[in-house]
Short mmCIF file of C-alpha atoms in Angstrom, two decimals:
data_model
loop_
_atom_site.label_atom_id
_atom_site.label_comp_id
_atom_site.label_asym_id
_atom_site.label_seq_id
_atom_site.Cartn_x
_atom_site.Cartn_y
_atom_site.Cartn_z
CA MET A 1 -59.01 40.35 40.55
CA GLU A 2 -59.99 38.43 43.63
CA ASP A 3 -59.54 39.58 47.20
CA ASN A 4 -56.74 37.28 48.37
CA THR A 5 -55.98 39.12 51.60
CA PRO A 6 -55.76 36.97 54.74
CA SER A 7 -58.86 36.37 56.83
CA LEU A 8 -58.49 38.88 59.66
CA ILE A 9 -60.08 38.96 63.08
CA ILE A 10 -60.80 42.67 63.46
CA ASN A 11 -62.44 43.42 66.80
CA ALA A 12 -60.77 46.69 67.78
CA PRO A 13 -59.15 49.80 66.27
CA ALA A 14 -56.18 48.84 64.10
CA ILE A 15 -52.50 49.68 64.37
CA LEU A 16 -51.13 49.30 60.86
CA LEU A 17 -47.46 48.50 60.15
CA VAL A 18 -46.26 49.70 56.73
CA GLY A 19 -42.88 50.15 55.08
CA LYS A 20 -40.29 48.64 52.79
CA ALA A 21 -39.76 44.89 52.68
CA GLY A 22 -37.17 43.82 55.26
CA VAL A 23 -37.17 47.09 57.16
CA GLY A 24 -38.20 45.54 60.49
CA LYS A 25 -42.00 45.96 60.59
CA SER A 26 -42.61 42.47 61.92
CA THR A 27 -39.82 42.88 64.46
CA LEU A 28 -41.46 46.03 65.78
CA GLY A 29 -44.82 44.25 65.92
CA ASN A 30 -43.32 41.40 67.93
CA MET A 31 -41.65 43.87 70.32
CA MET A 32 -44.96 45.65 70.91
CA LEU A 33 -46.69 42.31 71.53
CA GLY A 34 -43.87 41.01 73.71
CA THR A 35 -43.35 37.98 71.47
CA SER A 36 -40.13 36.59 70.04
CA GLU A 37 -39.39 36.21 66.36
CA ASP A 38 -37.82 32.85 67.21
CA GLU A 39 -41.15 31.73 68.63
CA ASN A 40 -43.19 33.46 65.94
CA PRO A 41 -41.03 34.00 62.83
CA THR A 42 -44.01 34.78 60.62
CA PHE A 43 -45.74 37.70 62.27
CA PRO A 44 -49.52 37.17 62.20
CA ALA A 45 -51.80 39.29 60.08
CA SER A 46 -53.70 40.37 63.17
CA ASP A 47 -53.02 40.14 66.90
CA SER A 48 -54.23 41.90 70.03
CA TYR A 49 -52.19 44.68 71.63
CA VAL A 50 -53.18 46.18 74.98
CA SER A 51 -52.10 49.72 75.85
CA MET A 52 -53.49 51.86 78.68
CA ASP A 53 -56.29 49.31 79.13
CA GLU A 54 -57.28 49.74 75.50
CA ILE A 55 -57.23 46.83 73.03
CA TYR A 56 -55.98 47.29 69.47
CA ASN A 57 -55.37 44.96 66.53
CA ILE A 58 -51.82 45.10 65.18
CA ILE A 59 -51.87 44.47 61.43
CA ASP A 60 -48.66 43.74 59.57
CA THR A 61 -48.74 44.47 55.83
CA PRO A 62 -46.71 43.13 52.89
CA GLY A 63 -43.42 44.94 52.43
CA ILE A 64 -43.40 47.70 49.82
CA TYR A 65 -40.55 47.41 47.34
CA ALA A 66 -38.09 50.17 46.46
CA THR A 67 -39.27 50.16 42.84
CA ASP A 68 -42.64 50.88 41.25
CA VAL A 69 -43.05 47.65 39.29
CA PRO A 70 -44.27 45.18 41.93
CA ASN A 71 -45.99 47.70 44.20
CA GLU A 72 -49.42 47.90 42.56
CA GLU A 73 -50.48 44.46 43.80
CA ILE A 74 -49.00 45.10 47.25
CA LEU A 75 -50.72 48.47 47.64
CA LYS A 76 -53.96 46.89 46.41
CA GLU A 77 -53.65 44.21 49.11
CA ILE A 78 -53.05 46.88 51.77
CA ALA A 79 -56.07 48.83 50.49
CA LEU A 80 -58.28 45.75 50.64
CA THR A 81 -57.09 45.05 54.19
CA ILE A 82 -57.84 48.60 55.33
CA GLN A 83 -61.40 48.27 54.04
CA LYS A 84 -61.98 45.60 56.70
CA PHE A 85 -61.18 47.92 59.62
CA ALA A 86 -64.71 48.37 60.94
CA TYR A 87 -63.36 49.89 64.16
CA GLY A 88 -61.18 52.43 62.38
CA ILE A 89 -57.42 53.01 62.40
CA LYS A 90 -55.77 53.99 65.66
CA ALA A 91 -52.28 54.46 64.25
CA ILE A 92 -50.21 53.86 61.13
CA LEU A 93 -46.60 53.03 61.98
CA PHE A 94 -44.52 53.85 58.91
CA VAL A 95 -41.23 52.03 59.51
CA ILE A 96 -38.15 53.30 57.69
CA LEU A 97 -34.44 52.50 57.93
CA ALA A 98 -32.35 55.04 59.80
CA GLY A 99 -29.58 56.52 57.71
CA ARG A 100 -28.55 59.25 55.36
CA SER A 101 -30.88 60.43 52.63
CA SER A 102 -31.01 58.16 49.59
CA PRO A 103 -33.15 57.94 46.43
CA GLU A 104 -34.70 54.77 47.90
CA GLN A 105 -35.69 56.61 51.09
CA VAL A 106 -37.23 59.48 49.12
CA HIS A 107 -39.07 57.02 46.86
CA MET A 108 -40.53 55.19 49.86
CA ILE A 109 -41.80 58.41 51.46
CA ASN A 110 -43.31 59.57 48.17
CA THR A 111 -45.00 56.18 47.73
CA ILE A 112 -46.61 56.47 51.17
CA LYS A 113 -47.65 60.09 50.52
CA ARG A 114 -49.32 59.13 47.23
CA PHE A 115 -51.04 56.05 48.62
CA PHE A 116 -52.61 57.30 51.87
CA MET A 117 -55.25 59.99 52.18
CA GLU A 118 -54.82 63.22 54.12
CA GLU A 119 -56.86 61.88 57.05
CA HIS A 120 -54.41 58.97 57.45
CA PHE A 121 -51.54 61.33 58.17
CA ARG A 122 -53.39 62.52 61.28
CA CYS A 123 -52.66 59.13 62.86
CA MET A 124 -49.30 58.31 61.25
CA ILE A 125 -46.06 57.86 63.19
CA LEU A 126 -42.68 57.60 61.47
CA VAL A 127 -40.58 54.90 63.15
CA PHE A 128 -36.85 54.58 62.50
CA SER A 129 -35.40 51.05 62.60
CA LYS A 130 -31.84 49.69 62.68
CA CYS A 131 -30.57 52.75 64.57
CA ARG A 132 -27.07 52.63 66.04
CA LYS A 133 -26.54 52.49 69.79
CA LYS A 134 -25.77 56.20 70.22
CA GLN A 135 -28.76 57.17 68.06
CA THR A 136 -31.08 55.01 70.15
CA LEU A 137 -29.64 56.22 73.45
CA ASN A 138 -30.03 59.86 72.42
CA PRO A 139 -32.93 60.58 70.01
CA GLY A 140 -32.04 64.30 70.12
CA TYR A 141 -28.57 63.51 68.79
CA PHE A 142 -30.11 61.32 66.10
CA ARG A 143 -32.46 64.12 65.06
CA LYS A 144 -29.71 66.75 64.85
CA THR A 145 -27.15 64.65 63.02
CA TYR A 146 -29.12 62.32 60.75
CA TRP A 147 -32.34 64.02 59.75
CA ASN A 148 -32.45 65.57 56.30
CA GLU A 149 -34.88 68.02 54.71
CA THR A 150 -37.07 65.24 53.28
CA ILE A 151 -37.40 63.47 56.64
CA GLU A 152 -37.97 66.68 58.60
CA ALA A 153 -40.62 67.94 56.17
CA PHE A 154 -42.46 64.62 56.28
CA ILE A 155 -42.39 64.43 60.09
CA ASN A 156 -43.68 68.00 60.33
CA SER A 157 -46.51 67.06 57.95
CA ILE A 158 -47.66 64.27 60.32
CA GLY A 159 -47.66 66.35 63.47
CA ASN A 160 -44.06 65.74 64.57
CA ARG A 161 -44.84 62.14 65.57
CA TRP A 162 -41.82 59.89 65.32
CA GLY A 163 -39.99 57.27 67.31
CA ILE A 164 -37.19 54.72 67.30
CA SER A 165 -37.59 50.95 67.16
CA PRO A 166 -34.76 49.62 69.35
CA ASP A 167 -32.36 47.21 67.67
CA ILE A 168 -32.76 43.83 69.41
CA ASP A 169 -29.12 43.02 68.60
CA ILE A 170 -28.10 45.95 70.84
CA PHE A 171 -30.90 46.29 73.40
CA SER A 172 -32.83 43.49 75.10
CA PRO A 173 -36.41 43.42 76.43
CA GLY A 174 -36.40 44.82 79.95
CA ASP A 175 -33.49 47.14 79.21
CA HIS A 176 -34.32 50.73 80.20
CA VAL A 177 -33.60 52.19 76.75
CA TYR A 178 -35.53 49.39 75.02
CA GLU A 179 -38.60 49.98 77.19
CA GLN A 180 -38.31 53.78 76.98
CA ARG A 181 -38.34 53.82 73.17
CA LEU A 182 -41.41 51.55 73.11
CA LYS A 183 -43.17 53.74 75.71
CA GLU A 184 -42.58 56.77 73.50
CA LEU A 185 -44.30 54.99 70.62
CA GLN A 186 -47.08 53.92 72.97
CA TYR A 187 -47.59 57.54 74.02
CA HIS A 188 -47.98 58.67 70.40
CA ILE A 189 -50.44 55.84 69.73
CA THR A 190 -52.65 56.44 72.75
CA SER A 191 -52.66 60.23 72.34
CA MET A 192 -54.40 60.06 68.96
CA SER A 193 -58.04 59.46 68.13
CA ALA A 194 -58.89 56.58 65.83
CA ILE A 195 -60.01 57.70 62.38
CA GLN A 196 -63.15 56.19 60.94
CA LEU A 197 -63.24 54.86 57.43
CA SER A 198 -66.43 55.95 55.66
CA GLN A 199 -64.57 58.22 53.25
CA THR A 200 -61.50 56.01 53.37
CA THR A 201 -63.43 52.96 52.22
CA LYS A 202 -64.92 54.95 49.36
CA LYS A 203 -61.46 56.15 48.34
CA PHE A 204 -59.99 52.67 48.44
CA LYS A 205 -62.88 51.29 46.41
CA GLU A 206 -62.07 53.93 43.82
CA GLU A 207 -58.39 52.99 44.04
CA LYS A 208 -59.32 49.33 43.65
CA LYS A 209 -61.38 50.13 40.55
CA ILE A 210 -58.50 52.11 39.05
CA LEU A 211 -56.04 49.30 39.81
CA GLN A 212 -58.45 46.75 38.33
CA GLU A 213 -58.82 48.79 35.15
CA LYS A 214 -55.05 49.23 34.94
CA TYR A 215 -54.56 45.51 35.47
CA ASN A 216 -57.11 44.72 32.74
CA ASP A 217 -55.40 47.13 30.34
CA LEU A 218 -52.00 45.59 31.05
CA ASN A 219 -53.42 42.09 30.71
CA ASP A 220 -55.08 42.98 27.38
CA LYS A 221 -51.84 44.53 26.16
CA TYR A 222 -49.92 41.44 27.23
CA ASN A 223 -52.34 39.12 25.42
CA GLU A 224 -52.24 41.31 22.31
CA GLU A 225 -48.44 41.34 22.26
CA LYS A 226 -48.43 37.61 22.94
CA ASN A 227 -50.74 37.01 19.96
CA GLN A 228 -48.63 39.27 17.75
CA HIS A 229 -45.52 37.43 18.84
CA GLN A 230 -47.21 34.11 18.07
CA ILE A 231 -48.15 35.35 14.59
CA ILE A 232 -44.55 36.45 13.97
CA VAL A 233 -43.27 33.07 15.15
CA GLU A 234 -45.73 31.21 12.89
CA ASN A 235 -44.76 33.38 9.91
CA LEU A 236 -41.08 32.73 10.58
CA LYS A 237 -41.75 29.00 10.83
CA ARG A 238 -43.55 29.08 7.48
CA ASP A 239 -40.71 31.09 5.93
CA ILE A 240 -38.15 28.64 7.28
CA GLU A 241 -40.18 25.67 6.03
CA GLY A 242 -40.46 27.36 2.62
CA ILE A 243 -36.72 27.93 2.49
CA GLU A 244 -36.08 24.33 3.55
CA ASP A 245 -38.46 23.04 0.84
CA LYS A 246 -36.80 25.25 -1.76
CA TYR A 247 -33.30 24.09 -0.91
CA THR A 248 -34.45 20.48 -0.59
CA LYS A 249 -35.83 20.68 -4.14
CA ASN A 250 -32.64 22.38 -5.40
CA ILE A 251 -30.50 19.71 -3.77
CA GLN A 252 -32.67 16.98 -5.29
CA GLN A 253 -32.37 18.61 -8.72
CA LEU A 254 -28.59 18.82 -8.37
CA GLU A 255 -28.42 15.19 -7.28
CA ASN A 256 -30.53 14.21 -10.31
CA GLN A 257 -28.28 16.24 -12.62
CA ILE A 258 -25.19 14.61 -11.14
CA SER A 259 -26.78 11.19 -11.58
CA ASP A 260 -27.61 11.99 -15.23
CA ILE A 261 -24.09 13.22 -15.88
CA LYS A 262 -22.62 10.07 -14.31
CA GLN A 263 -24.92 7.88 -16.39
CA ARG A 264 -24.04 9.72 -19.64
CA HIS A 265 -20.39 9.57 -18.77
CA GLN A 266 -20.57 5.82 -18.14
CA THR A 267 -22.47 5.33 -21.41
CA GLU A 268 -19.82 7.30 -23.31
CA ILE A 269 -17.05 5.27 -21.67
CA LYS A 270 -18.71 1.99 -22.67
CA PHE A 271 -19.19 3.29 -26.23
CA LYS A 272 -15.54 4.31 -26.44
CA GLU A 273 -14.47 0.95 -25.08
CA GLN A 274 -16.59 -0.80 -27.70
CA GLN A 275 -15.05 1.36 -30.45
CA ILE A 276 -11.55 0.58 -29.26
CA SER A 277 -12.34 -3.13 -29.11
CA LEU A 278 -13.77 -3.04 -32.64
CA LEU A 279 -10.72 -1.23 -33.99
CA LYS A 280 -8.44 -3.81 -32.42
CA HIS A 281 -10.34 -6.65 -34.10
CA MET A 282 -10.23 -4.89 -37.47
CA HIS A 283 -6.53 -4.31 -37.14
CA GLN A 284 -5.88 -7.97 -36.36
CA PHE A 285 -8.03 -9.05 -39.32
CA GLN A 286 -6.04 -6.87 -41.72
CA LYS A 287 -2.79 -8.52 -40.65
CA MET A 288 -4.03 -11.96 -41.61
#
């Protein structure tokens, strides 16, 4: 399969935004860049972000779905994008919806754990989006009341790095809480060293090869089933045509038989009429 990922301008360490479709990755990216979604509804594939006099490229990725079926192509696209990070990865912001534990939440965490390598978790930050006002005002309260074992175990595995993406429907740019939550994320980002990608690139090339082979197998299976289906359809068409021919012939035979019967019947009627006429003439002759 071709590399259809967008053409990226990568000139600095990357900050990668990952997570479920619709979770608020692009919104977080726009908040970090100080841009508005109204001005820029489609968040760019790459844009410059300056923090502590350091320049980074923020990279938004396609949203991962809550089911396995469509994710192979999406994860492949993310893998191909990561291969282009010549300056390494500064941070991976894994954005997840705040809320109680759900199968979807567990699935998303497991998908991320399977996809990324161990070295990636050294620069990963879990970011909660769509938090309520009280949760955003008091992260300690949010942690005590809403974290579950799955979330806590995952955060511990990434060095206890987590943050809250302020809800723009509740907090506005310039608001103290809004700015404080973003500064906390900024602190996590700047406190980590960028990871280089020599082994990462090798791993993703292997992943790409595996995905390509899986795609080829699925495509071959699809074509085989398609051909088998076509054969079945053609056989059914022939069977139907055979049945139609058979019944057409039977109907024609019946019509011929009916025609013969009618003709014989008409002949018999004419013969009877002639006999009756002859008898009448004979009877009249005898009277004379």
